[in-house]
GROMACS .gro file of C-alpha atoms in nm:
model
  240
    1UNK     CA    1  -1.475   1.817  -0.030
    2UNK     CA    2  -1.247   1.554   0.127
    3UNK     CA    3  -0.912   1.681   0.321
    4UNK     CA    4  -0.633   1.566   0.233
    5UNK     CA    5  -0.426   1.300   0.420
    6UNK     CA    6  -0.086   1.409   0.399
    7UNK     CA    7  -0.004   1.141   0.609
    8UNK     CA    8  -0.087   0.893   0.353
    9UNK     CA    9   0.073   1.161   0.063
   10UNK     CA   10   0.402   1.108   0.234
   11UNK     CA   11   0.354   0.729   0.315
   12UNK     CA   12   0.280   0.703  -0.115
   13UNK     CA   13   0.574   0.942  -0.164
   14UNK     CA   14   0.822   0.711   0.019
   15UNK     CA   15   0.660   0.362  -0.159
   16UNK     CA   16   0.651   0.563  -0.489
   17UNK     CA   17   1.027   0.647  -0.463
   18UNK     CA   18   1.148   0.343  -0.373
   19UNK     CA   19   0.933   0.124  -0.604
   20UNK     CA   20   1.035   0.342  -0.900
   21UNK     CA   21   1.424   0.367  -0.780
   22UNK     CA   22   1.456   0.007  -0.861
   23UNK     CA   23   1.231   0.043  -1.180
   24UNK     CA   24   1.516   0.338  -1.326
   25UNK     CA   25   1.782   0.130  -1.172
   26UNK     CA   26   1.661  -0.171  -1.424
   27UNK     CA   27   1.648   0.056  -1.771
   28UNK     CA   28   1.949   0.263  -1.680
   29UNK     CA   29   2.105  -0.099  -1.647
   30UNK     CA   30   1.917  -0.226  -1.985
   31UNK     CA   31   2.097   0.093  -2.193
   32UNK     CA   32   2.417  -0.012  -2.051
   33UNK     CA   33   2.399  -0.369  -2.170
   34UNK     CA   34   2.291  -0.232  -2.479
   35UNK     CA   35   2.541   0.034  -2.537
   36UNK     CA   36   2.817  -0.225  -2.453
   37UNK     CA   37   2.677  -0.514  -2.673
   38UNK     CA   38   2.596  -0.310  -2.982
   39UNK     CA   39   2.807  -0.403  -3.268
   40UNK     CA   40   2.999  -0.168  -3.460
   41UNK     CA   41   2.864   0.123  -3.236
   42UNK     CA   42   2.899   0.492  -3.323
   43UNK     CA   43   2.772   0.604  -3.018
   44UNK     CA   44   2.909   0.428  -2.718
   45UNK     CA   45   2.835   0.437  -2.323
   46UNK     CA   46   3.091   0.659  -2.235
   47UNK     CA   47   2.913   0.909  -2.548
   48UNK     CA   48   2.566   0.858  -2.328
   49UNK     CA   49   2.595   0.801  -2.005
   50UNK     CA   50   2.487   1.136  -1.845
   51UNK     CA   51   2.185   1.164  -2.079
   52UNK     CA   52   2.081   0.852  -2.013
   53UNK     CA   53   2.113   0.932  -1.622
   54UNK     CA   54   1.911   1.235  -1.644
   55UNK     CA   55   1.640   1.094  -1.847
   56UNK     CA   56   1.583   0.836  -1.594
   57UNK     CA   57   1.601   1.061  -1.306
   58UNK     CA   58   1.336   1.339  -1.461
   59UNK     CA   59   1.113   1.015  -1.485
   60UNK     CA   60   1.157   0.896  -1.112
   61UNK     CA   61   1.111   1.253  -1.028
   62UNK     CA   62   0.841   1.285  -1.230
   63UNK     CA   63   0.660   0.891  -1.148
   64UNK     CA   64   0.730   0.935  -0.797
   65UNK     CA   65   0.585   1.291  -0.763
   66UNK     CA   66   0.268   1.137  -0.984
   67UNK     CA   67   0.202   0.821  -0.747
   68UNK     CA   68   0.062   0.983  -0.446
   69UNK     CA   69  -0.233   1.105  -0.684
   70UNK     CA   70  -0.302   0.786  -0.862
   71UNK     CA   71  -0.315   0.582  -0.512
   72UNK     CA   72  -0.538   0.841  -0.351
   73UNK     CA   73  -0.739   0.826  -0.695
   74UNK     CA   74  -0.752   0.446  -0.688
   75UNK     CA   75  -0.872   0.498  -0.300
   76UNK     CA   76  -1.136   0.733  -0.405
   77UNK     CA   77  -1.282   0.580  -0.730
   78UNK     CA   78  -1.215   0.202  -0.661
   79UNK     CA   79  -1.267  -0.023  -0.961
   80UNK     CA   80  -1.521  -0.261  -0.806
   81UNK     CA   81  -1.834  -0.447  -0.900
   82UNK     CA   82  -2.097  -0.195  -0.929
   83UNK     CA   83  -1.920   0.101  -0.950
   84UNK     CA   84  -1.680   0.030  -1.264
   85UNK     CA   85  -1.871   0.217  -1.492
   86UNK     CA   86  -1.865   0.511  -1.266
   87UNK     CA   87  -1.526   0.509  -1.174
   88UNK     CA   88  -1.336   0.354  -1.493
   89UNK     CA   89  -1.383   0.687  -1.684
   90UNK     CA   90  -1.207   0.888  -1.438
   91UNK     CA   91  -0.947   0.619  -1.462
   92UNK     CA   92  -0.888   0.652  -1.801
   93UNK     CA   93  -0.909   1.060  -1.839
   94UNK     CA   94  -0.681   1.056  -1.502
   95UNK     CA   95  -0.388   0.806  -1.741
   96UNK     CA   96  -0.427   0.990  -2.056
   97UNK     CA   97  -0.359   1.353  -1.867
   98UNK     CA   98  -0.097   1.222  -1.639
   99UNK     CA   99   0.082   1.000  -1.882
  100UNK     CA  100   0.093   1.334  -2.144
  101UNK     CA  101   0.236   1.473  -1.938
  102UNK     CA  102   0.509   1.268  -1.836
  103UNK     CA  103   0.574   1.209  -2.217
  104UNK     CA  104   0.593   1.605  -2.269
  105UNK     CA  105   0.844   1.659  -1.996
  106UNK     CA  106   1.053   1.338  -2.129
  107UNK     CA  107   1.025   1.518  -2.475
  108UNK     CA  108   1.114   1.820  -2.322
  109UNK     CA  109   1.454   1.678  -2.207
  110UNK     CA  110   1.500   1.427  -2.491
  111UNK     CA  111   1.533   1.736  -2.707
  112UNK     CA  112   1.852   1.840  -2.490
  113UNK     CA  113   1.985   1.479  -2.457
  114UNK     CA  114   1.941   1.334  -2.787
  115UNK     CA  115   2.197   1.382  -3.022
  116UNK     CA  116   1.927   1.403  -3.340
  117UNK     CA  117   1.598   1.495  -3.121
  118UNK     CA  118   1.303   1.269  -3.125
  119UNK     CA  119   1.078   1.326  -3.353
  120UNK     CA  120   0.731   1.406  -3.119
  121UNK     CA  121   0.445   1.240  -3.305
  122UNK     CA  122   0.638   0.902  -3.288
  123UNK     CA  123   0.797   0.969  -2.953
  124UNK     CA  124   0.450   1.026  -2.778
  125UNK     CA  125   0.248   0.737  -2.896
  126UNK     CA  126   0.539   0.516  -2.861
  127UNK     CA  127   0.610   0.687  -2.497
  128UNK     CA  128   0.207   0.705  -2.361
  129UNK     CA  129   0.159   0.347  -2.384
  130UNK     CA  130   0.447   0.301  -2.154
  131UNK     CA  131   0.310   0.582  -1.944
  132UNK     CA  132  -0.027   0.440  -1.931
  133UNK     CA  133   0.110   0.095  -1.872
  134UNK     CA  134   0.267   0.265  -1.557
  135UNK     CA  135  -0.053   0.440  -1.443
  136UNK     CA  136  -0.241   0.136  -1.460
  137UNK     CA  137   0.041  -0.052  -1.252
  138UNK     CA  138   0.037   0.204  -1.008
  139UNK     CA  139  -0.343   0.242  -0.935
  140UNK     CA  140  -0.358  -0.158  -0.919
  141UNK     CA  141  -0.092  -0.169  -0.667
  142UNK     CA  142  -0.314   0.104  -0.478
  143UNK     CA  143  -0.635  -0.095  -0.547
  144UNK     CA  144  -0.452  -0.347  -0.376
  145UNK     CA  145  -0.318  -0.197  -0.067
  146UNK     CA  146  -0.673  -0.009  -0.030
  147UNK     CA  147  -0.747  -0.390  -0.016
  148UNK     CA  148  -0.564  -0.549   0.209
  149UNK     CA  149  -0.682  -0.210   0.458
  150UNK     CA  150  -1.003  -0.244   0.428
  151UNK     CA  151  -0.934  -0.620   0.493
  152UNK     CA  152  -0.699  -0.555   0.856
  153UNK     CA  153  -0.984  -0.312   0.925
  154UNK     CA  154  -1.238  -0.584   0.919
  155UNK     CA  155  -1.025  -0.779   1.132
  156UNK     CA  156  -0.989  -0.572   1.408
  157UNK     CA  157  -1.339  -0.507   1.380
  158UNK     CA  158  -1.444  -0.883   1.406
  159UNK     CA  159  -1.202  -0.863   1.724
  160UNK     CA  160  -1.317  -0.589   1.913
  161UNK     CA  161  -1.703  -0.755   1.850
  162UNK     CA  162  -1.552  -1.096   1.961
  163UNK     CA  163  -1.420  -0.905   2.293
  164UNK     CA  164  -1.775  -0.670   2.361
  165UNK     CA  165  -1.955  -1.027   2.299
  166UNK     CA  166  -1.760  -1.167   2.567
  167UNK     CA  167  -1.765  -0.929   2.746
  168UNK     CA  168  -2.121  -0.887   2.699
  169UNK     CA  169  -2.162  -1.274   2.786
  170UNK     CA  170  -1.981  -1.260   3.135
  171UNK     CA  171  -2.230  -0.962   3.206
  172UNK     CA  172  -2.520  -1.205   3.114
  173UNK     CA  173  -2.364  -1.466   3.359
  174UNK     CA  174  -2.338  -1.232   3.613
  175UNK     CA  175  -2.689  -1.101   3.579
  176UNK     CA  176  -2.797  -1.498   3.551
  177UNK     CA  177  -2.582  -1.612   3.902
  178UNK     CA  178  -2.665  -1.383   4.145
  179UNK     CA  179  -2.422  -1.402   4.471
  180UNK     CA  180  -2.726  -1.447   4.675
  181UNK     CA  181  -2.896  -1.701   4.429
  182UNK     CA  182  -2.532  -1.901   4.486
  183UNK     CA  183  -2.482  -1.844   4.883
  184UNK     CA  184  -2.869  -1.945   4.932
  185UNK     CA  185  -2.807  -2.266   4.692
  186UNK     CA  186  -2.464  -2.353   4.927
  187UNK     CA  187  -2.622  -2.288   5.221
  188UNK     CA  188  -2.941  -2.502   5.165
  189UNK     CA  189  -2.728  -2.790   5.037
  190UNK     CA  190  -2.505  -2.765   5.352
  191UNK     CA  191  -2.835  -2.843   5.556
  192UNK     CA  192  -3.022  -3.112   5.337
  193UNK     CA  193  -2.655  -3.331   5.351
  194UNK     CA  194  -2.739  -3.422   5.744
  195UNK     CA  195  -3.137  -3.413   5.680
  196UNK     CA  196  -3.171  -3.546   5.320
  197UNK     CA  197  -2.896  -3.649   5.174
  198UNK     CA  198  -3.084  -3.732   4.806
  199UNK     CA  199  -3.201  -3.402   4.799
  200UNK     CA  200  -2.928  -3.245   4.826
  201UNK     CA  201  -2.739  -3.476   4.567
  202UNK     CA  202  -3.036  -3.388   4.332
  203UNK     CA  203  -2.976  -2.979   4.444
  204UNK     CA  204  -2.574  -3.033   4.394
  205UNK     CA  205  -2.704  -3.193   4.011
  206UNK     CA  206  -2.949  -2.957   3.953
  207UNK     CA  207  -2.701  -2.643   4.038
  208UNK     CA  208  -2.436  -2.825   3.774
  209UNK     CA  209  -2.705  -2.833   3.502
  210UNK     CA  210  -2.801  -2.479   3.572
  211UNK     CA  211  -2.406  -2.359   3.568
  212UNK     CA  212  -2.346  -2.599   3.265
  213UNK     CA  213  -2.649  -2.413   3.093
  214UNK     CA  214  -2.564  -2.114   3.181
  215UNK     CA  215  -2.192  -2.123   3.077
  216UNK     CA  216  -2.254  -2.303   2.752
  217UNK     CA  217  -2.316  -1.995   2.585
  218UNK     CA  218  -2.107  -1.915   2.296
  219UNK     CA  219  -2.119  -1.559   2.247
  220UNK     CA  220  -2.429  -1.580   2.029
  221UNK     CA  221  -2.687  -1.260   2.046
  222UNK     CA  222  -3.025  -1.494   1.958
  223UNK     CA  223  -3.059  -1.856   2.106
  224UNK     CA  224  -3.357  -2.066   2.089
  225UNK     CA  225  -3.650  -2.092   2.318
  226UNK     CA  226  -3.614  -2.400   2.408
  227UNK     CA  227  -3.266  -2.320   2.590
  228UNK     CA  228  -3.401  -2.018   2.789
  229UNK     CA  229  -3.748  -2.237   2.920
  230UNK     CA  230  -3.475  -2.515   3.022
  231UNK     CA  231  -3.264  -2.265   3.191
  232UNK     CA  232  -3.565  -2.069   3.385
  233UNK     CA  233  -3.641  -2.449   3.446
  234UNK     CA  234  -3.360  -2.526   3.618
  235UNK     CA  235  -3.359  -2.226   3.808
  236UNK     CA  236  -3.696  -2.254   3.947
  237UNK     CA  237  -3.630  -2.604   4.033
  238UNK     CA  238  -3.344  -2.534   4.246
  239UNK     CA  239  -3.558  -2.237   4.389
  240UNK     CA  240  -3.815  -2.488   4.486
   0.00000   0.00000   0.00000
């Protein structure tokens, strides 16, 4: 059984209130306008008002409290390609439950708000598509954000290889040019410039070939054959 991240139930928490703050904000706003537009009204804003506010604060209460468990549900099941049929079923059981329930506490306090009282079979088919329109919102914007995770995760992945493979590569040049290998070359070049001036301008080419070879690397963990026998080449050659 998984822990759970409260860490991330917090971080959903915050994101959940905000996101449906502005969503409330936008139908308290729409029954204004239509309260204050309505001709020859019966009932008008000033009637309303508070019911209206307290419908659409039980349903941020009740949306933001519900988003932390359809993000960690769209983190868990994942609607991918090879696991859709696996994981769309809890997707759907997971909207039906949540979103009846949302509807019954709505229906709950539509009873007390309402003037006539809704009349339940209507109000919750009308209301669960709505609801189930708002799980599905919510687990996609999860789906998405487990995403774009998994994507900065692969990133920093790719960078800490890029860094061990360089780091790994200045190793291999190490291991390649010895100090010794280097002083002995210097030194033996310093003495063939008075004695034999063409070999050492061959030795002085053959040690940039060998350092050219050897630094032309590019981080890659298989190279061909052909490159190592032309470096071990070079090497000997200078040895010689």
């Amino acid at each position: 059984m998984r822990r759970i991240d409260w860490q991330a139930v917090r971080r959903d928490l915050r994101r959940g209130f905000i996101a449906w703050s502005v969503v409330q904000l936008f139908f308290y706003s729409r029954a204004y306008l239509g309260y204050a537009f309505q001709e020859n009204p019966k009932v008008t804003w000033g009637d309303e008002w508070l019911n209206v506010l307290l419908e659409q604060v039980l349903d941020l209460v009740v949306w933001t409290l519900f988003t932390p468990v359809i993000m960690g549900l769209a983190r868990r099941f994942p609607l991918e390609r090879g696991a859709l049929r696996r994981h769309l079923p809890v997707h759907v059981a997971a909207a039906l439950l949540l979103a009846s329930a949302g509807v019954m506490l709505s229906f709950w306090l539509a009873t007390y708000t309402w003037s006539y009282g809704p009349f339940w079979p209507r109000y919750y088919w009308v209301s669960l598509h709505y609801a189930v329109i708002a799980y599905a919102g919510v687990a996609a914007a999860g789906h998405l954000v487990d995403l774009y995770r998994r994507y900065r995760e692969r990133e920093l992945q790719a960078s800490q290889l890029e860094t061990q493979l360089t780091r790994a590569h200045l190793h291999a040049l190490e291991m390649q040019i010895q100090p010794h290998f280097l002083f002995n070359t210097l030194n033996s070049i310093s003495e063939l410039i008075h004695d034999d001036p063409e070999a050492a301008e061959l030795m002085v080419a053959q040690l940039g070939d060998l350092l050219r070879m050897t630094i032309a690397g590019d981080g890659r963990q298989e190279v061909p054959l052909s490159r190592e026998l032309d470096l071990v080449g070079a090497y000997l050659e200078i040895e010689r």
